[in-house]
Short mmCIF file of C-alpha atoms in Angstrom, two decimals:
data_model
loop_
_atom_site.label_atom_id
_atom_site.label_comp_id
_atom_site.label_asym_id
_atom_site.label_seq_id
_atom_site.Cartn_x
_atom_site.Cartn_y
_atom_site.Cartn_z
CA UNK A 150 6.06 -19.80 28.92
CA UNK A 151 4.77 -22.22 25.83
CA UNK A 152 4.99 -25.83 26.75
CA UNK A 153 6.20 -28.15 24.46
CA UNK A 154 4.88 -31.97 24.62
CA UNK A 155 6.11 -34.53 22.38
CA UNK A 156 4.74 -38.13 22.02
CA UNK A 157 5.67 -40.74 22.06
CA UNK A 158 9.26 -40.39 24.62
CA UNK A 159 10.43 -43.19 22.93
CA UNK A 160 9.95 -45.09 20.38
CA UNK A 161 10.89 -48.80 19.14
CA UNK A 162 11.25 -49.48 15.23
CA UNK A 163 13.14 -50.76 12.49
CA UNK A 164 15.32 -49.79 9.38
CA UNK A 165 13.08 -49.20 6.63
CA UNK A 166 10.21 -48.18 8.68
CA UNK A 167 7.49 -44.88 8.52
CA UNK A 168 8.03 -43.48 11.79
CA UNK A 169 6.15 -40.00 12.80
CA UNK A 170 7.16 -38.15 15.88
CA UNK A 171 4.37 -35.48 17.60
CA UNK A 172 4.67 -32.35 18.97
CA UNK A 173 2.19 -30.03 20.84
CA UNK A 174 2.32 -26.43 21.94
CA UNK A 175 0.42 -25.18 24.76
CA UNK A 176 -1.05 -22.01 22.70
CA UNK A 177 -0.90 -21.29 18.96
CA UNK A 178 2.57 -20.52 18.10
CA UNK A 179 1.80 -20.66 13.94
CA UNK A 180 4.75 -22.08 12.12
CA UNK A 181 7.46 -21.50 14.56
CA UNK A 182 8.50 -24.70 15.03
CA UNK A 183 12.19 -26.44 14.71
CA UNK A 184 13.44 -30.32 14.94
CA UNK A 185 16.56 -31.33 16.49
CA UNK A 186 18.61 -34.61 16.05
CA UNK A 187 20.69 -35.58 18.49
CA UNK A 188 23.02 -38.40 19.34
CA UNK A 189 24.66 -39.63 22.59
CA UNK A 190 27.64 -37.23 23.17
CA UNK A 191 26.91 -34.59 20.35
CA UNK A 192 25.22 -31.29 20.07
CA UNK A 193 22.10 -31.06 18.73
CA UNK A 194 21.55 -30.96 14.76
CA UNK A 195 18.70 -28.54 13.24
CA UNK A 196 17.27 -30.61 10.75
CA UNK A 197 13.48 -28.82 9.82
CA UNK A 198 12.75 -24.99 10.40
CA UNK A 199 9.54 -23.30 10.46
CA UNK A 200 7.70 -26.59 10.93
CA UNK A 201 8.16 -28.09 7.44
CA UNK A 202 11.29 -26.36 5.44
CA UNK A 203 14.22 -28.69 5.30
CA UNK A 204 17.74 -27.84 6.99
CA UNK A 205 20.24 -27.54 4.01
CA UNK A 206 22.00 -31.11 3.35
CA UNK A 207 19.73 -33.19 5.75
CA UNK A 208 18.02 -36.24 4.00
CA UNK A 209 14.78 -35.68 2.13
CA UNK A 210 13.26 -38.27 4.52
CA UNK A 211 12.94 -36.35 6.84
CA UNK A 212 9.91 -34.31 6.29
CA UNK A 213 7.73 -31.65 9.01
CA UNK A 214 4.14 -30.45 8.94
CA UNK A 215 1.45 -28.82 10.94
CA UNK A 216 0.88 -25.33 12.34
CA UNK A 217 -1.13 -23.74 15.24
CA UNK A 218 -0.32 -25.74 18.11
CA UNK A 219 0.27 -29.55 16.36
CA UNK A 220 2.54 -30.85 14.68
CA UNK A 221 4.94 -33.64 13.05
CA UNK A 222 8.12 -35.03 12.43
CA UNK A 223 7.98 -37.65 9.73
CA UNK A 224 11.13 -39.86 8.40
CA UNK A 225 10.00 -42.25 5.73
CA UNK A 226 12.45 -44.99 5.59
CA UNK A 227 14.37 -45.33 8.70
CA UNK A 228 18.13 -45.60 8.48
CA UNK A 229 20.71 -46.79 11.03
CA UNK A 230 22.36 -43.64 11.67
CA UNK A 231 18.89 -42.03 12.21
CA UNK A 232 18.25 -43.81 16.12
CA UNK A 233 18.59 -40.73 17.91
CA UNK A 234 16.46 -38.37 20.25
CA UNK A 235 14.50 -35.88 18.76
CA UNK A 236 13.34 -32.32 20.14
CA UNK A 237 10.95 -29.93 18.60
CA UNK A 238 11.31 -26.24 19.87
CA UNK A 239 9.24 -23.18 19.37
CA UNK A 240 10.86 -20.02 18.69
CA UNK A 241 7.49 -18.00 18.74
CA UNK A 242 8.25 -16.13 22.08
CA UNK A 243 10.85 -15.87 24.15
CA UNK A 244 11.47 -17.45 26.01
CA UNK A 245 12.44 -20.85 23.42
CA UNK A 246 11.09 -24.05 24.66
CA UNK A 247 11.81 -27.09 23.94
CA UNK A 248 9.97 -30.41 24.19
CA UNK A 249 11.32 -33.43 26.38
CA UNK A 250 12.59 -35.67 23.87
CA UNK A 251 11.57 -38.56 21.92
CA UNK A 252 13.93 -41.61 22.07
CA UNK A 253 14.05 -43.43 18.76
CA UNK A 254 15.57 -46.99 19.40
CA UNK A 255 16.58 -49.98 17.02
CA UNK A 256 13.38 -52.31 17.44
CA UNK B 200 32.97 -23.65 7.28
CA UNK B 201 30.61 -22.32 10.87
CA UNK B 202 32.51 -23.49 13.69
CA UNK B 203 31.62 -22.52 17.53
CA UNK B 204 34.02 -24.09 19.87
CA UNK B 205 33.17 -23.71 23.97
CA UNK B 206 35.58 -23.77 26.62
CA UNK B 207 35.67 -22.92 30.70
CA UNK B 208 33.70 -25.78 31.79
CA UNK B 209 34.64 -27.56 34.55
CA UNK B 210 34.51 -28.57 38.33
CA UNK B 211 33.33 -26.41 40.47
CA UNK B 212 31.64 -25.66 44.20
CA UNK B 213 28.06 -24.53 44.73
CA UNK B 214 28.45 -21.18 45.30
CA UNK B 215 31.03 -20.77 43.03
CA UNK B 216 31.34 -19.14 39.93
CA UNK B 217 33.00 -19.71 36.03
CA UNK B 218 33.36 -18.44 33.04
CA UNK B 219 32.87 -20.31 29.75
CA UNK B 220 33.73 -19.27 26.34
CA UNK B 221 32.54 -19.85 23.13
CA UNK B 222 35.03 -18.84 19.93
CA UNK B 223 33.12 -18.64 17.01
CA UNK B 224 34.76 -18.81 13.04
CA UNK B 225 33.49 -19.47 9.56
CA UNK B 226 30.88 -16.60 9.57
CA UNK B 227 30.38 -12.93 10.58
CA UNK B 228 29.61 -13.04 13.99
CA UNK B 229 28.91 -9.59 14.66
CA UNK B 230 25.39 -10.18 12.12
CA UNK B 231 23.86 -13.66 14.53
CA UNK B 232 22.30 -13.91 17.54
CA UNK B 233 23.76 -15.90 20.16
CA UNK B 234 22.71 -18.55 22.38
CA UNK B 235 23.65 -20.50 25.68
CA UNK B 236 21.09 -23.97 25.42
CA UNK B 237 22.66 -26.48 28.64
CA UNK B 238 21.21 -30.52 28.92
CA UNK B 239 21.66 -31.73 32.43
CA UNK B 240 22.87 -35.47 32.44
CA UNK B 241 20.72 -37.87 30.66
CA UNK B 242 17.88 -34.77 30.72
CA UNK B 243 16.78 -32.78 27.55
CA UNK B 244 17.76 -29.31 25.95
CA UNK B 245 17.48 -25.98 28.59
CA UNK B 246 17.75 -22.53 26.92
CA UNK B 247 19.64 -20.35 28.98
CA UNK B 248 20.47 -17.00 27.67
CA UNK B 249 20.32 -15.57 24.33
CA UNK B 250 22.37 -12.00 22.93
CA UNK B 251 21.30 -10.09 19.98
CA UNK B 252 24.27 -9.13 17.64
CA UNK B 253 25.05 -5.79 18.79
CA UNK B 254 23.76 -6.45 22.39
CA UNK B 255 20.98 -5.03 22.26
CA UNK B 256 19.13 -6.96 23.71
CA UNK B 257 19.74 -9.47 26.51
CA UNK B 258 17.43 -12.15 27.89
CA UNK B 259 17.96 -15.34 31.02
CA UNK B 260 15.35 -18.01 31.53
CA UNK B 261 14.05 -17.76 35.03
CA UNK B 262 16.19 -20.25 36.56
CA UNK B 263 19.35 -18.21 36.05
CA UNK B 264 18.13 -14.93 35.84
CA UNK B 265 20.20 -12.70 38.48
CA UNK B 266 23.29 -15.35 38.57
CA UNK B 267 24.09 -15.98 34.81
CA UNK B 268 25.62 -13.30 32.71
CA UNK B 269 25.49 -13.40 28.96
CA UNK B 270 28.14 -10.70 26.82
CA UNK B 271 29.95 -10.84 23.44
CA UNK B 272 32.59 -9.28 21.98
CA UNK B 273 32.31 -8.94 18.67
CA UNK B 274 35.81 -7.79 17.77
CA UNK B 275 37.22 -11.17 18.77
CA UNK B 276 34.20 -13.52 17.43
CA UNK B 277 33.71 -14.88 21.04
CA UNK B 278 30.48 -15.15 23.28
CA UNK B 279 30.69 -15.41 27.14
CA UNK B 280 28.69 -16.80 30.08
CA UNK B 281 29.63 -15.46 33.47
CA UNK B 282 28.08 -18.09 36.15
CA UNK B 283 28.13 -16.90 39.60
CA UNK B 284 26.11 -18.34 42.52
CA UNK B 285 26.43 -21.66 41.13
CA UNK B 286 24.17 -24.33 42.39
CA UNK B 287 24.06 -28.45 41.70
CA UNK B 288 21.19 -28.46 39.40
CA UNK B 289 23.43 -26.22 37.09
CA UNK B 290 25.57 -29.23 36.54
CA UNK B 291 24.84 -29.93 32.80
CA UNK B 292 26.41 -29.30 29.51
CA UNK B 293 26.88 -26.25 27.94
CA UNK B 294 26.33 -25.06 24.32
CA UNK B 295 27.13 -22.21 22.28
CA UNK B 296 24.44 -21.92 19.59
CA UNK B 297 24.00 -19.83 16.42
CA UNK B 298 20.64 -18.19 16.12
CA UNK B 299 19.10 -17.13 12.85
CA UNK B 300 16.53 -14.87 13.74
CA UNK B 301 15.16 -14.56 10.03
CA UNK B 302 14.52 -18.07 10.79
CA UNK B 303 13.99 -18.47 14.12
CA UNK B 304 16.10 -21.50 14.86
CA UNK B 305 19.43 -22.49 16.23
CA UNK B 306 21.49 -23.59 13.02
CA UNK B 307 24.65 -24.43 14.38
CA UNK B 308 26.24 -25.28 17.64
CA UNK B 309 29.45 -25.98 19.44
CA UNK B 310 30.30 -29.40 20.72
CA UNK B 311 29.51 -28.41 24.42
CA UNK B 312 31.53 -27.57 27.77
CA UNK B 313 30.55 -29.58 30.94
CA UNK B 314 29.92 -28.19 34.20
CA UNK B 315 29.77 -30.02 37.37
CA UNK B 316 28.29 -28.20 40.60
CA UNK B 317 29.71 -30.18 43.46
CA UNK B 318 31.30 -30.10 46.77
#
């Protein structure tokens, strides 16, 4: 099975900030990468596919890049609706992994 | 508007077994792949099972492989998971998740069913 490693697992900051989330895979799995948003109590939200194409009617803030085994989630000018956890998840082979989370908490 | 909308969960003893739904509207079901992802309490996102449209193909991560049972039935938009042998660390919730394999992500998902292993 791929691993999936994100860093940091959480993360303190503040509206308006440049915050950039990591993920690793444990082999190559090219551009087969996803980001989730999720909040306490909800189901997950896809917002980037295939490491950096946007989700239809998520904020262009949110941006992804990278390929091979690293890779980012960027948001450029933190909101308050965007503290959250965020998973990345390869859908190279089966089966789909996801990483453990990154906590993103109101500094 | 994609809607998937689980239901089943519940309380239940190890050893046990359940059934959870997942009614799906808004789309043509019979074209998607279909996913059960769980999240144990305060833990992160578990795939579980995942259906191709016509049922082709059929595949269980490890840790439920031989008690979990995944079917569809296309003629009434709904997606199943048959849980037998249930043990504590199954206790988690339980999505329903929309799978564009074009795409290779999970685009849309029900608001989860919770499922509690305990005696």
């Amino acid at each position: 099975d791929i691993q999936m490693t994100q860093s940091p697992s959480s993360l303190s900051a503040s509206v308006g900030d440049r915050v950039t989330i990591t993920c690793r895979a444990s082999q190559s799995i090219s551009s087969y990468l996803n980001w989730y948003q999720q909040k306490p109590g909800k189901a997950p939200k896809l917002l980037i596919y295939a490491a950096s194409s946007l989700q239809s009617g998520v904020p262009s803030r949110f941006s992804g890049s990278g390929s091979g085994t690293d890779f980012t989630l960027t948001i450029s000018s933190l909101q308050p609706e965007d503290f959250a956890t965020y998973y990345c998840q390869q859908s190279y082979s089966t089966p789909v992994t996801f990483g453990q989370g990154t906590r993103l908490e109101i500094k | 508007e994609v809607q998937l909308v689980e239901s089943g969960g519940g309380l239940v003893k190890p050893g046990g077994s359940l059934r959870l739904s997942c009614a799906a509207s808004g789309f043509t079901f019979s074209s998607y792949s279909m996913n059960w992802v769980r999240q144990a309490p305060g833990k992160g996102l578990e795939w579980v099972s995942s259906i191709s449209s016509s049922s082709s193909y059929i595949y269980y991560a490890d840790s439920v492989k031989g008690r979990f049972t995944i079917s569809r039935d296309n003629a009434k938009n709904s997606l199943y998971l048959q849980m037998n042998s249930l043990r504590a660390e199954d206790t988690a919730v339980y999505y329903c998740a929309r799978y564009d394999d074009y795409g290779g992500r999970f685009d849309y998902w029900g608001q989860g069913t919770l499922v509690t292993v305990s005696s």
